[in-house]
C-alpha positions as protocol buffer text, in pm:
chain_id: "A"
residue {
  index: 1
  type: UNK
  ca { x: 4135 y: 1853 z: 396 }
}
residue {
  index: 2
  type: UNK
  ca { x: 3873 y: 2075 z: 200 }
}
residue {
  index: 3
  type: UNK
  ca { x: 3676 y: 1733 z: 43 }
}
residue {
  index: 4
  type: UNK
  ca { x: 3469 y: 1836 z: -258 }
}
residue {
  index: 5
  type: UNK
  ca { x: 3057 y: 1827 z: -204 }
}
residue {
  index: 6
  type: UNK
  ca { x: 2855 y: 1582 z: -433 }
}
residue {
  index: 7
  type: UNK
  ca { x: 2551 y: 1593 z: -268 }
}
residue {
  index: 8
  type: UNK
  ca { x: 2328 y: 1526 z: -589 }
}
residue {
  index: 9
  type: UNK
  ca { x: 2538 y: 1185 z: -580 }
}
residue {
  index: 10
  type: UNK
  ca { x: 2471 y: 1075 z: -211 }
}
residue {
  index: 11
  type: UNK
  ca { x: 2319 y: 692 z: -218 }
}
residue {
  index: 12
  type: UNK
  ca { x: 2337 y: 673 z: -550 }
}
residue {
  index: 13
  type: UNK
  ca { x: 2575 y: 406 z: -720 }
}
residue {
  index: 14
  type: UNK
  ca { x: 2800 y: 407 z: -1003 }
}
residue {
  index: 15
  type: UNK
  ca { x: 2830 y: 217 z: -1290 }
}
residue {
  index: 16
  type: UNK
  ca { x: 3183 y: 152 z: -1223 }
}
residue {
  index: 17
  type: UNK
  ca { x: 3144 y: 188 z: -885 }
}
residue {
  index: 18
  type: UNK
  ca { x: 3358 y: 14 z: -605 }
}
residue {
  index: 19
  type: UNK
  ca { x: 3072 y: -175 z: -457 }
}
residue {
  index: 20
  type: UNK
  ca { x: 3019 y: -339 z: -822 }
}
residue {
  index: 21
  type: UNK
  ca { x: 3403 y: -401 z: -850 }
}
residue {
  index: 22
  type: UNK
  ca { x: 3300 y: -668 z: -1096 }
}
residue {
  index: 23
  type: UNK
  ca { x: 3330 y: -482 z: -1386 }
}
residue {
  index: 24
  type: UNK
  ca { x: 3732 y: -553 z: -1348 }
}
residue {
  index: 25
  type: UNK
  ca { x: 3723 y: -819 z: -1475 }
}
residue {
  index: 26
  type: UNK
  ca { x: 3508 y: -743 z: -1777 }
}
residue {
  index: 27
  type: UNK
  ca { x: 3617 y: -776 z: -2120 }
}
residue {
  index: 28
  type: UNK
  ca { x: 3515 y: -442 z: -2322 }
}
residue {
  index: 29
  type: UNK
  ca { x: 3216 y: -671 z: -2495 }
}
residue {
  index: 30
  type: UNK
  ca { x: 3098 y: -780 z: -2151 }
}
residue {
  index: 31
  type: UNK
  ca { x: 3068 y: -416 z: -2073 }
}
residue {
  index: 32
  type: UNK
  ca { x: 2850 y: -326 z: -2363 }
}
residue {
  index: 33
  type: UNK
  ca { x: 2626 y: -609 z: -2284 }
}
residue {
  index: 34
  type: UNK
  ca { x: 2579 y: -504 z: -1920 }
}
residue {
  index: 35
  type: UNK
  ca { x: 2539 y: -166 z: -1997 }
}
residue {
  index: 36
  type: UNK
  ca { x: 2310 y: -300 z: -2303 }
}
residue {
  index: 37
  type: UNK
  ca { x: 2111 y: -503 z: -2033 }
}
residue {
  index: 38
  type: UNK
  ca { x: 2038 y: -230 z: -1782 }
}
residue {
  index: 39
  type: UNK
  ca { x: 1914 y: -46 z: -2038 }
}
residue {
  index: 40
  type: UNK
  ca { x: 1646 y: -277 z: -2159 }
}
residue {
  index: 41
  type: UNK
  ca { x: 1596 y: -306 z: -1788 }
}
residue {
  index: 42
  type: UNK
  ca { x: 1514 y: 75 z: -1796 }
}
residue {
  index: 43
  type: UNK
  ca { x: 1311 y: 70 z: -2060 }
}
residue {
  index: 44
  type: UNK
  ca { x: 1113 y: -202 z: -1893 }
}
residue {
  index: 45
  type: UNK
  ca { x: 961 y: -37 z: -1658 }
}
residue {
  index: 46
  type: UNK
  ca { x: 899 y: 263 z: -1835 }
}
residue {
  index: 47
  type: UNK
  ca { x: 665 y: 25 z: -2027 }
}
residue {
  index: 48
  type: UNK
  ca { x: 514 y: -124 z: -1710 }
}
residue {
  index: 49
  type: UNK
  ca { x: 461 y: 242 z: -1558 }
}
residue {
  index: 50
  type: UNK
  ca { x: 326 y: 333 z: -1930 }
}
residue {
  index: 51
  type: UNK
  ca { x: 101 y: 54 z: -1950 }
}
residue {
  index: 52
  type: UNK
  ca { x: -25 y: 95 z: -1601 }
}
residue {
  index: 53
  type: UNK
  ca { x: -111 y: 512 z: -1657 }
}
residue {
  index: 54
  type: UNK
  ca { x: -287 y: 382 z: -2025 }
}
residue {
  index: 55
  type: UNK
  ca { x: -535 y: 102 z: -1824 }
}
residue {
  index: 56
  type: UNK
  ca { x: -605 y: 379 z: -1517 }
}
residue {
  index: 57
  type: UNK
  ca { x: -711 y: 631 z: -1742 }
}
residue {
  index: 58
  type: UNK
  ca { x: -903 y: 350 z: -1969 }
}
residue {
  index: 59
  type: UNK
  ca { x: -712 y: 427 z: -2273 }
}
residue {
  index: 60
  type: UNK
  ca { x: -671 y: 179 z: -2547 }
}
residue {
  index: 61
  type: UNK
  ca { x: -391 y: 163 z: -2766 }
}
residue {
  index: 62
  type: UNK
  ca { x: -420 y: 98 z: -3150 }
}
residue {
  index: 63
  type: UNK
  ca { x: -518 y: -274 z: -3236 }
}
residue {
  index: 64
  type: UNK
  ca { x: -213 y: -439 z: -3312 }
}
residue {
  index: 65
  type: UNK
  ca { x: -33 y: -750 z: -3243 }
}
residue {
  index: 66
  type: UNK
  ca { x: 205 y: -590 z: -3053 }
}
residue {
  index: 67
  type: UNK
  ca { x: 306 y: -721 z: -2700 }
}
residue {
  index: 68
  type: UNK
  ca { x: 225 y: -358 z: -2509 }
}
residue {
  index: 69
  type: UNK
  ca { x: -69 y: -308 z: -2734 }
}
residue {
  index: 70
  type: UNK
  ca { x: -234 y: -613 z: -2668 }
}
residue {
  index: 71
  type: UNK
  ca { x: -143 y: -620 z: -2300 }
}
residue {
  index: 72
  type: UNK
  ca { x: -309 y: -291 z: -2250 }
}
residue {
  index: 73
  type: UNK
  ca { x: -613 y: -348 z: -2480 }
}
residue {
  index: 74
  type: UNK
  ca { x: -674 y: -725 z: -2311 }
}
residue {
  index: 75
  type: UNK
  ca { x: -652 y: -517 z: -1950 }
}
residue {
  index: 76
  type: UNK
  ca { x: -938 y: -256 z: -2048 }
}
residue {
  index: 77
  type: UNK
  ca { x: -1166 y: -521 z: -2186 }
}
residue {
  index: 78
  type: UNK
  ca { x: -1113 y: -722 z: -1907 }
}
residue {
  index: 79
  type: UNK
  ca { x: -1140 y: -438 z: -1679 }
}
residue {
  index: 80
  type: UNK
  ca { x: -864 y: -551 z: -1478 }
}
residue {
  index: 81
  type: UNK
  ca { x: -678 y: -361 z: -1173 }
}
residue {
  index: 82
  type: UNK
  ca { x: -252 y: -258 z: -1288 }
}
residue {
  index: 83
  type: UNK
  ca { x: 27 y: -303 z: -1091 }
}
residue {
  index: 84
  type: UNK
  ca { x: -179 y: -487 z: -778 }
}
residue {
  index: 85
  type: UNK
  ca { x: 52 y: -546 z: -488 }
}
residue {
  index: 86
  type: UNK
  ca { x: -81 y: -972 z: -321 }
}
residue {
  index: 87
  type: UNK
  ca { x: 10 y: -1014 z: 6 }
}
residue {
  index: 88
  type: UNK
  ca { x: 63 y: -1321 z: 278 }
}
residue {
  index: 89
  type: UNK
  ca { x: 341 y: -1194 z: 480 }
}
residue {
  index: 90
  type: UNK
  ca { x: 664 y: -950 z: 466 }
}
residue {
  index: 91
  type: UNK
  ca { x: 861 y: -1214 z: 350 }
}
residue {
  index: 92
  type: UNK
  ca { x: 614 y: -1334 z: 33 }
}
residue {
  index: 93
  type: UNK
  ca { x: 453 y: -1056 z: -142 }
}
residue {
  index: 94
  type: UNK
  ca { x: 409 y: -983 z: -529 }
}
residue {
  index: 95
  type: UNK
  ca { x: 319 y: -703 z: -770 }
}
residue {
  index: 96
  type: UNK
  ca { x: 102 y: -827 z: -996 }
}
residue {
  index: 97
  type: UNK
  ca { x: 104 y: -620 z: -1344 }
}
residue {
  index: 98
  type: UNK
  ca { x: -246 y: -636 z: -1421 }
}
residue {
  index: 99
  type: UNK
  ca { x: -501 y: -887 z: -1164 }
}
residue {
  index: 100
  type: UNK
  ca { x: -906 y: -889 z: -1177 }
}
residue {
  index: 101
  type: UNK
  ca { x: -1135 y: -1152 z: -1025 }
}
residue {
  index: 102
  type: UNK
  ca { x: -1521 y: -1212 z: -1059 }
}
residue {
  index: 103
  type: UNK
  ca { x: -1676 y: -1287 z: -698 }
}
residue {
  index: 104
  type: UNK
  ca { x: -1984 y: -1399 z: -903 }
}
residue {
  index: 105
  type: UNK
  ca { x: -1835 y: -1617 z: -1139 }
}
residue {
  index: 106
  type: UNK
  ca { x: -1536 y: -1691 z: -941 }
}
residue {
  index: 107
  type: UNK
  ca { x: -1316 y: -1667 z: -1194 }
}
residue {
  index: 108
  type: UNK
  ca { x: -981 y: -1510 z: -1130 }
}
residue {
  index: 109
  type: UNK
  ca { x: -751 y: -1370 z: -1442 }
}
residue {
  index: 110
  type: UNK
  ca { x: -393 y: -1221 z: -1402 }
}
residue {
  index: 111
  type: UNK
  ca { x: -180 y: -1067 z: -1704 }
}
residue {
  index: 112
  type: UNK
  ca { x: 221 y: -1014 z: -1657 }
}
residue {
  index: 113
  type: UNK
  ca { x: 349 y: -770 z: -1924 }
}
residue {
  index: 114
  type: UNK
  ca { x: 727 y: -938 z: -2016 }
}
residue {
  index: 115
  type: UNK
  ca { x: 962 y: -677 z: -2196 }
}
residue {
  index: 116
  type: UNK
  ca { x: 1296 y: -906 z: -2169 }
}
residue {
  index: 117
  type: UNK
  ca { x: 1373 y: -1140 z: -2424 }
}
residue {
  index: 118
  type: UNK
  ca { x: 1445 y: -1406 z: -2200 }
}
residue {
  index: 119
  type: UNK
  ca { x: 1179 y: -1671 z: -2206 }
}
residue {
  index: 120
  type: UNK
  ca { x: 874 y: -1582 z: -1916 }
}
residue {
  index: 121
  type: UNK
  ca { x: 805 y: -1849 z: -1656 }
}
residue {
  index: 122
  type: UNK
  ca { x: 466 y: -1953 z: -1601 }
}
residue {
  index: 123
  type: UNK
  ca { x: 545 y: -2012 z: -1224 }
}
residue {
  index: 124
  type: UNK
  ca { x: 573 y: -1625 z: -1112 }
}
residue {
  index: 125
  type: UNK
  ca { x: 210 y: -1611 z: -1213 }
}
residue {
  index: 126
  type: UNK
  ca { x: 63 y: -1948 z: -1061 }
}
residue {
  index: 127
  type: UNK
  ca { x: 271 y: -1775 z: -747 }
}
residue {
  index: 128
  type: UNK
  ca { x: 62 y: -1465 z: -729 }
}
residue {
  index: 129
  type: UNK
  ca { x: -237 y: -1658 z: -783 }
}
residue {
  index: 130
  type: UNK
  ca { x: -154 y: -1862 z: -495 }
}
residue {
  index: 131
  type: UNK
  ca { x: -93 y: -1528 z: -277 }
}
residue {
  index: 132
  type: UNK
  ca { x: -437 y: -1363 z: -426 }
}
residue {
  index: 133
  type: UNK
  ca { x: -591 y: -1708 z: -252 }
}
residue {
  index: 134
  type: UNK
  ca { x: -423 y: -1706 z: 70 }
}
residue {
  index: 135
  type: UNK
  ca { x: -462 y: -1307 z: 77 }
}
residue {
  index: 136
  type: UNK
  ca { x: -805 y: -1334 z: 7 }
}
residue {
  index: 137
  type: UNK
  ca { x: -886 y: -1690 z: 150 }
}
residue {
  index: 138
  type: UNK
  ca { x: -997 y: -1848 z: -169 }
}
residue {
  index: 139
  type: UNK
  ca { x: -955 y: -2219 z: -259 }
}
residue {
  index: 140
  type: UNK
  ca { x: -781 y: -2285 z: -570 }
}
residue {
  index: 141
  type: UNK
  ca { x: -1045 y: -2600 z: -629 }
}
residue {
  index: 142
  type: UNK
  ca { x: -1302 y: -2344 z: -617 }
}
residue {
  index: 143
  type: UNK
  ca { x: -1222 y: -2113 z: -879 }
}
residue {
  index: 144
  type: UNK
  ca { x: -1126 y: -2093 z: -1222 }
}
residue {
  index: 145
  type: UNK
  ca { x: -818 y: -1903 z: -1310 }
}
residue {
  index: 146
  type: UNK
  ca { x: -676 y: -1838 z: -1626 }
}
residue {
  index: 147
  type: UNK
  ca { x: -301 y: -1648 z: -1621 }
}
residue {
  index: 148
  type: UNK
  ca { x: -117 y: -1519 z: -1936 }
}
residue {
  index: 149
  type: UNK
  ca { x: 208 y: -1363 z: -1998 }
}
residue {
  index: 150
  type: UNK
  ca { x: 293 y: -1113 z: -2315 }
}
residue {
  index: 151
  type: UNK
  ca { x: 635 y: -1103 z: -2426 }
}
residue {
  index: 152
  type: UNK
  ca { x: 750 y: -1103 z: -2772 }
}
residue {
  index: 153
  type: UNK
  ca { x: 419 y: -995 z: -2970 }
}
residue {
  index: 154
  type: UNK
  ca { x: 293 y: -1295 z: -2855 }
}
residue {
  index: 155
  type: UNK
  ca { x: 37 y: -1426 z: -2580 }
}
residue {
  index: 156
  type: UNK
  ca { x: 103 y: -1772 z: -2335 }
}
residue {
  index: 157
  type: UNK
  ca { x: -198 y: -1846 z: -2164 }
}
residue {
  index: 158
  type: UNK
  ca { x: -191 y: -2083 z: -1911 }
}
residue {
  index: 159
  type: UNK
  ca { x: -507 y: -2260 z: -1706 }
}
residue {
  index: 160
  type: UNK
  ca { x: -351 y: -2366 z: -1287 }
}
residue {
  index: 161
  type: UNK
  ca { x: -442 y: -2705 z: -1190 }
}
residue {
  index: 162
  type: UNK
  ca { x: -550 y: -2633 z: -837 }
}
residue {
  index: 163
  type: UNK
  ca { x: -369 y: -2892 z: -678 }
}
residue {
  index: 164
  type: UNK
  ca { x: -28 y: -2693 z: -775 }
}
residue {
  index: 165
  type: UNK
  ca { x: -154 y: -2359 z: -642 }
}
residue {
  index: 166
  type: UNK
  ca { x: -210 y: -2576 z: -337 }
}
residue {
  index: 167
  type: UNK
  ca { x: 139 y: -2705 z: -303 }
}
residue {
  index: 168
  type: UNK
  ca { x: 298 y: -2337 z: -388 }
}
residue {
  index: 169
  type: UNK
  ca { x: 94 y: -2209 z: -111 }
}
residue {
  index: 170
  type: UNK
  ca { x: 172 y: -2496 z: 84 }
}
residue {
  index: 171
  type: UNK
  ca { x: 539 y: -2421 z: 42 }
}
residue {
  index: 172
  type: UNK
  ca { x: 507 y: -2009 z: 105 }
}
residue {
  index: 173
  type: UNK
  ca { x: 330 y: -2091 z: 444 }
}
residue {
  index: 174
  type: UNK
  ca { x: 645 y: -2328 z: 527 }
}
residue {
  index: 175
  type: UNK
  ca { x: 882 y: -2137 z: 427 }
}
residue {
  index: 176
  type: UNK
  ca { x: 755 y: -1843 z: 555 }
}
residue {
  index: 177
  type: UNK
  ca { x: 744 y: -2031 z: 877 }
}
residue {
  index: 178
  type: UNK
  ca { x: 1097 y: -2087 z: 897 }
}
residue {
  index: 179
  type: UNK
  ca { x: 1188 y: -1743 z: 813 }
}
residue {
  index: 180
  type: UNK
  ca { x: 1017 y: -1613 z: 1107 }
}
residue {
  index: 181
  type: UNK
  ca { x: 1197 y: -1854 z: 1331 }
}
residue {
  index: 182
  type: UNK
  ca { x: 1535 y: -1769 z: 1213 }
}
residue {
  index: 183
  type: UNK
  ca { x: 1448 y: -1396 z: 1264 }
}
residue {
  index: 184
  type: UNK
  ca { x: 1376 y: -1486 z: 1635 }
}
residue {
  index: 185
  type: UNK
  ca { x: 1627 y: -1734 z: 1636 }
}
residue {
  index: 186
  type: UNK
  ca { x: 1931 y: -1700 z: 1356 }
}
């Protein structure tokens, strides 16, 4: 058997691929939303990647109440770092969308840029913040933090109490504990 080449195709995936089988038991409407969803998805982080080019060349956008606009704008004034990657081990790490933190004032600020409609939890953020502490052995009682997440032309700001940041680092030491056991023994 001659089999046809489609090497511009190897490791990519389908739509209606096999390995996503799925999509058999779609209804036509369940399609368009899924295919309506990755989309958004798409367009998601062409806004992060945007956002992160406009704050590393120090370009603001126009001064509107719009959720990329004022995520931007709020990341130049605050002169904050895009797209920082926290680490405590390879099983708990983060991206950050936009992080900064004053050694002199100890205060520590992190933006998340939220392109979805669904409704942003403030826990992904009180998580980083708990990996910025344990990367950079900071105790939450000893700064001030303040995180916010943009989504919707809208701003939720958010201050930790400590004592949570505490417990979520508590429980990504623990758990990262465990996961190293079962990789030694399963």
């Amino acid at each position: 058997m001659k089999w046809n080449k489609h090497s511009k195709l190897e490791g990519a995936h389908a739509y209606l691929g096999a390995s996503q089988h799925s999509w058999l038991n779609y209804s036509e409407d369940q399609l368009i939303a899924r295919y309506h969803n990755s989309m958004a998805k798409l367009i998601g982080t062409r806004k992060h990647n945007l956002a992160k080019e406009l704050i590393e060349l120090g370009v603001p956008l126009k001064n509107t109440h719009t959720t990329l606009n004022m995520y931007v704008n709020d990341a130049l004034k605050y002169r904050m770092r895009p797209e920082t990657v926290l680490y405590y081990s390879d099983n708990c790490f983060g991206t950050a969308d936009a992080i900064c933190y004053n050694e002199k004032t100890r205060f520590l600020r992190i933006h998340d840029l939220k392109t979805g409609s669904i409704p942003a939890h403030m826990e992904q953020l009180e998580i980083y913040m708990a990996l910025f502490c344990l990367e950079y052995d900071k105790n939450p009682k000893d700064i001030q933090a303040e995180l916010r997440i943009y989504q919707n032309d809208d701003i939720m700001v958010h201050v930790p109490i400590p004592e949570r940041i505490m417990d979520i680092e508590n429980k990504i030491i623990k758990f990262d504990s465990v996961l190293e056991q079962l990789k030694i023994n399963p």
